[in-house]
Amino acid sequence: MKLHKYLLEKKYQLRGVNNRTPPYSYSSLCKEISKIKGVRTLTFHQHIEENNILEKRLLIRHDIDHDPWTAEKMAVIESENNLQATYFVLHTISYFKNKFKQTMEICRNIQSMGHEIGIHNDLISDYLMKGKEPKKNLTELLKLFEGEGITISGSASHGSSFVQKLNNNLDKNAFITYRNYLVFSELLNKALLNSPNRRQPPHPK
């Protein structure tokens, strides 16, 4: 049985009345995952570094958009079930600024359990709203985490509501849409190459 089908069946087996409120906890879900034979959970960076196409793998990803405290609890549960996961920290949300020291402590705790930390990249919002140049901004963020003893292993683009609103007002026949991953020049060049009739989106005035 394919892994995604197995997890899907487990999900519906454990659902509550009228398929609404799941009676199971994240702990019980992790226990179910840990029982799957022949499947290894690993971090995104491990997956890239250990290039074994024959191995069955499960990658667990968490985007910490709002609540690093719950993320830490989930990391503990995963660790107790010998699971590894990747946690992406959003740098444009209030907790990152207002609770910075607590957030960094949580990141260190999560990392110490064998999980990995990445940046939930919202560099486009920072650029368009605050004028922060993406390359310099990313460099400063990496140094910031490094100074806190946290190893950043990668980046995952954030689906910013601000950026989505801008995209809704764009002429999509004329421009490629704003995407956080396009701050990396090679991806922007590829997007433009695959869309010869469209241009890079303009900076909103």
Coordinates of C-alpha atoms in Angstrom, one line a residue:
M1 CA 0.0 0.0 0.0
K2 CA 1.3 3.4 -0.9
L3 CA 2.3 5.6 2.1
H4 CA 0.0 8.5 1.4
K5 CA -3.0 6.1 0.9
Y6 CA -2.2 4.4 4.2
L7 CA -2.1 7.7 6.1
L8 CA -5.3 8.9 4.4
E9 CA -7.1 5.7 5.5
K10 CA -5.8 6.1 9.0
K11 CA -7.0 9.7 9.1
Y12 CA -10.6 8.7 8.2
Q13 CA -10.6 5.6 10.5
L14 CA -9.8 7.9 13.4
R15 CA -12.2 10.7 12.6
G16 CA -15.1 11.5 14.9
V17 CA -18.9 11.9 14.3
N18 CA -20.0 13.4 11.0
N19 CA -16.3 13.4 9.9
R20 CA -15.8 16.7 11.7
T21 CA -13.9 16.6 15.0
P22 CA -10.9 14.2 15.0
P23 CA -10.8 12.4 18.4
Y24 CA -7.1 11.6 17.9
S25 CA -4.2 13.8 19.0
Y26 CA -0.9 14.6 17.3
S27 CA 0.6 12.1 19.6
S28 CA -1.6 9.2 18.3
L29 CA -0.9 10.2 14.7
C30 CA 2.9 10.1 15.4
K31 CA 2.5 6.7 17.0
E32 CA 0.7 5.5 13.9
I33 CA 3.5 6.8 11.6
S34 CA 6.2 5.2 13.8
K35 CA 4.5 1.8 13.3
I36 CA 4.8 1.9 9.5
K37 CA 7.4 -0.7 8.6
G38 CA 10.0 0.0 6.0
V39 CA 9.5 3.8 6.0
R40 CA 12.1 6.2 7.4
T41 CA 11.4 9.7 8.5
L42 CA 14.1 12.2 8.0
T43 CA 14.7 16.0 7.6
F44 CA 14.7 17.8 4.3
H45 CA 18.4 18.3 4.4
Q46 CA 19.1 14.6 5.1
H47 CA 16.8 13.7 2.2
I48 CA 18.9 15.8 -0.2
E49 CA 22.2 14.7 1.2
E50 CA 21.4 11.0 1.3
N51 CA 20.4 10.3 -2.3
N52 CA 18.7 6.9 -2.0
I53 CA 15.8 6.6 -4.5
L54 CA 15.0 3.1 -3.4
E55 CA 14.4 3.9 0.3
K56 CA 10.8 4.7 1.3
R57 CA 10.8 8.0 3.1
L58 CA 8.5 10.3 4.9
L59 CA 9.3 14.0 5.3
I60 CA 7.5 16.0 8.0
R61 CA 7.3 19.7 7.5
H62 CA 6.0 22.4 9.9
D63 CA 5.6 26.1 8.9
I64 CA 5.7 28.1 12.2
D65 CA 3.4 30.9 11.0
H66 CA 1.9 31.8 14.4
D67 CA 2.8 29.6 17.4
P68 CA 6.4 28.5 18.2
W69 CA 5.3 27.2 21.6
T70 CA 3.0 24.6 20.0
A71 CA 5.7 23.7 17.5
E72 CA 8.0 22.9 20.4
K73 CA 5.4 20.5 21.9
M74 CA 5.0 18.8 18.5
A75 CA 8.7 18.4 18.3
V76 CA 8.8 16.7 21.6
I77 CA 6.0 14.3 20.5
E78 CA 7.9 13.5 17.3
S79 CA 11.1 12.9 19.2
E80 CA 9.4 10.5 21.6
N81 CA 8.2 8.5 18.6
N82 CA 11.7 8.5 16.9
L83 CA 10.5 10.8 14.2
Q84 CA 12.4 13.7 12.6
A85 CA 10.9 16.8 11.2
T86 CA 11.8 20.2 9.6
Y87 CA 10.5 23.4 11.2
F88 CA 10.4 26.6 9.1
V89 CA 10.5 29.9 11.2
L90 CA 8.6 32.9 9.7
H91 CA 10.7 36.0 10.1
T92 CA 7.9 38.6 9.3
I93 CA 5.4 37.6 12.0
S94 CA 5.0 39.3 15.4
Y95 CA 6.4 36.4 17.5
F96 CA 9.8 36.7 15.7
K97 CA 10.1 40.3 16.7
N98 CA 8.2 40.5 20.0
K99 CA 9.3 37.2 21.5
F100 CA 12.7 36.8 19.8
K101 CA 14.6 35.4 22.7
Q102 CA 11.9 32.9 23.5
T103 CA 11.7 31.9 19.9
M104 CA 15.4 31.3 19.6
E105 CA 15.4 29.2 22.8
I106 CA 12.5 27.1 21.3
C107 CA 14.5 26.7 18.0
R108 CA 17.5 25.5 20.0
N109 CA 15.4 23.0 21.9
I110 CA 13.8 21.7 18.6
Q111 CA 17.2 21.4 17.0
S112 CA 18.6 19.5 20.0
M113 CA 16.0 16.8 19.5
G114 CA 17.4 16.0 16.1
H115 CA 15.0 18.1 14.1
E116 CA 16.1 20.8 11.7
I117 CA 15.3 24.5 11.5
G118 CA 14.8 26.5 8.3
I119 CA 13.7 29.9 7.3
H120 CA 10.1 30.4 6.2
N121 CA 11.0 32.8 3.5
D122 CA 8.9 36.0 3.2
L123 CA 11.6 38.1 1.7
I124 CA 9.2 39.5 -0.9
S125 CA 6.9 41.1 1.7
D126 CA 9.9 42.5 3.5
Y127 CA 11.1 44.0 0.3
L128 CA 7.8 45.4 -0.9
M129 CA 6.6 46.7 2.5
K130 CA 9.9 47.7 4.2
G131 CA 12.3 48.2 1.3
K132 CA 14.6 45.4 2.6
E133 CA 16.8 44.1 -0.3
P134 CA 16.3 40.3 -0.3
K135 CA 19.9 39.2 -0.6
K136 CA 21.1 41.4 2.2
N137 CA 18.0 40.6 4.3
L138 CA 18.6 36.9 3.9
T139 CA 22.3 37.2 4.8
E140 CA 21.4 39.1 7.9
L141 CA 18.8 36.6 8.9
L142 CA 21.3 33.7 8.5
K143 CA 23.9 35.6 10.7
L144 CA 21.2 36.2 13.3
F145 CA 20.3 32.5 13.6
E146 CA 24.0 31.6 13.5
G147 CA 24.7 34.0 16.4
E148 CA 22.0 32.2 18.4
G149 CA 23.6 28.8 17.8
I150 CA 21.0 27.7 15.3
T151 CA 21.9 25.9 12.1
I152 CA 19.7 26.9 9.1
S153 CA 19.5 24.1 6.7
G154 CA 17.2 25.5 4.1
S155 CA 14.3 27.8 3.1
A156 CA 10.6 27.3 2.3
S157 CA 8.6 30.1 0.7
H158 CA 5.7 31.6 2.6
G159 CA 2.3 32.2 1.0
S160 CA 2.0 35.8 2.3
S161 CA -1.6 37.2 2.3
F162 CA -0.1 40.6 1.4
V163 CA 1.6 39.1 -1.7
Q164 CA -1.5 37.2 -2.6
K165 CA -3.5 40.4 -2.7
L166 CA -0.9 42.0 -5.0
N167 CA -1.1 39.0 -7.3
N168 CA -4.9 39.4 -7.5
N169 CA -4.4 42.9 -8.9
L170 CA -1.7 41.9 -11.4
D171 CA -2.3 41.4 -15.1
K172 CA -1.2 37.7 -15.2
N173 CA -1.0 37.8 -19.0
A174 CA 1.7 40.5 -18.8
F175 CA 3.6 39.6 -15.6
I176 CA 4.7 36.6 -13.7
T177 CA 3.2 36.7 -10.2
Y178 CA 5.1 37.5 -7.0
R179 CA 6.5 34.4 -5.4
N180 CA 8.8 34.2 -2.4
Y181 CA 11.0 31.6 -4.0
L182 CA 11.7 34.0 -6.9
V183 CA 14.0 36.1 -4.8
F184 CA 16.6 33.5 -5.8
S185 CA 17.8 34.8 -9.2
E186 CA 18.1 31.4 -10.9
L187 CA 14.4 30.6 -10.2
L188 CA 13.3 34.0 -11.4
N189 CA 15.3 33.6 -14.6
K190 CA 13.7 30.1 -15.1
A191 CA 10.2 31.5 -14.5
L192 CA 10.8 34.3 -17.1
L193 CA 12.3 31.7 -19.5
N194 CA 9.2 29.5 -19.2
S195 CA 6.9 32.6 -19.6
P196 CA 8.4 34.4 -22.6
N197 CA 5.4 36.7 -23.0
R198 CA 5.4 37.9 -19.4
R199 CA 7.7 40.2 -17.4
Q200 CA 9.0 40.5 -13.8
P201 CA 6.3 42.0 -11.6
P202 CA 6.7 45.7 -10.9
H203 CA 7.3 47.2 -7.5
P204 CA 3.9 48.5 -6.2
K205 CA 3.8 52.3 -5.7

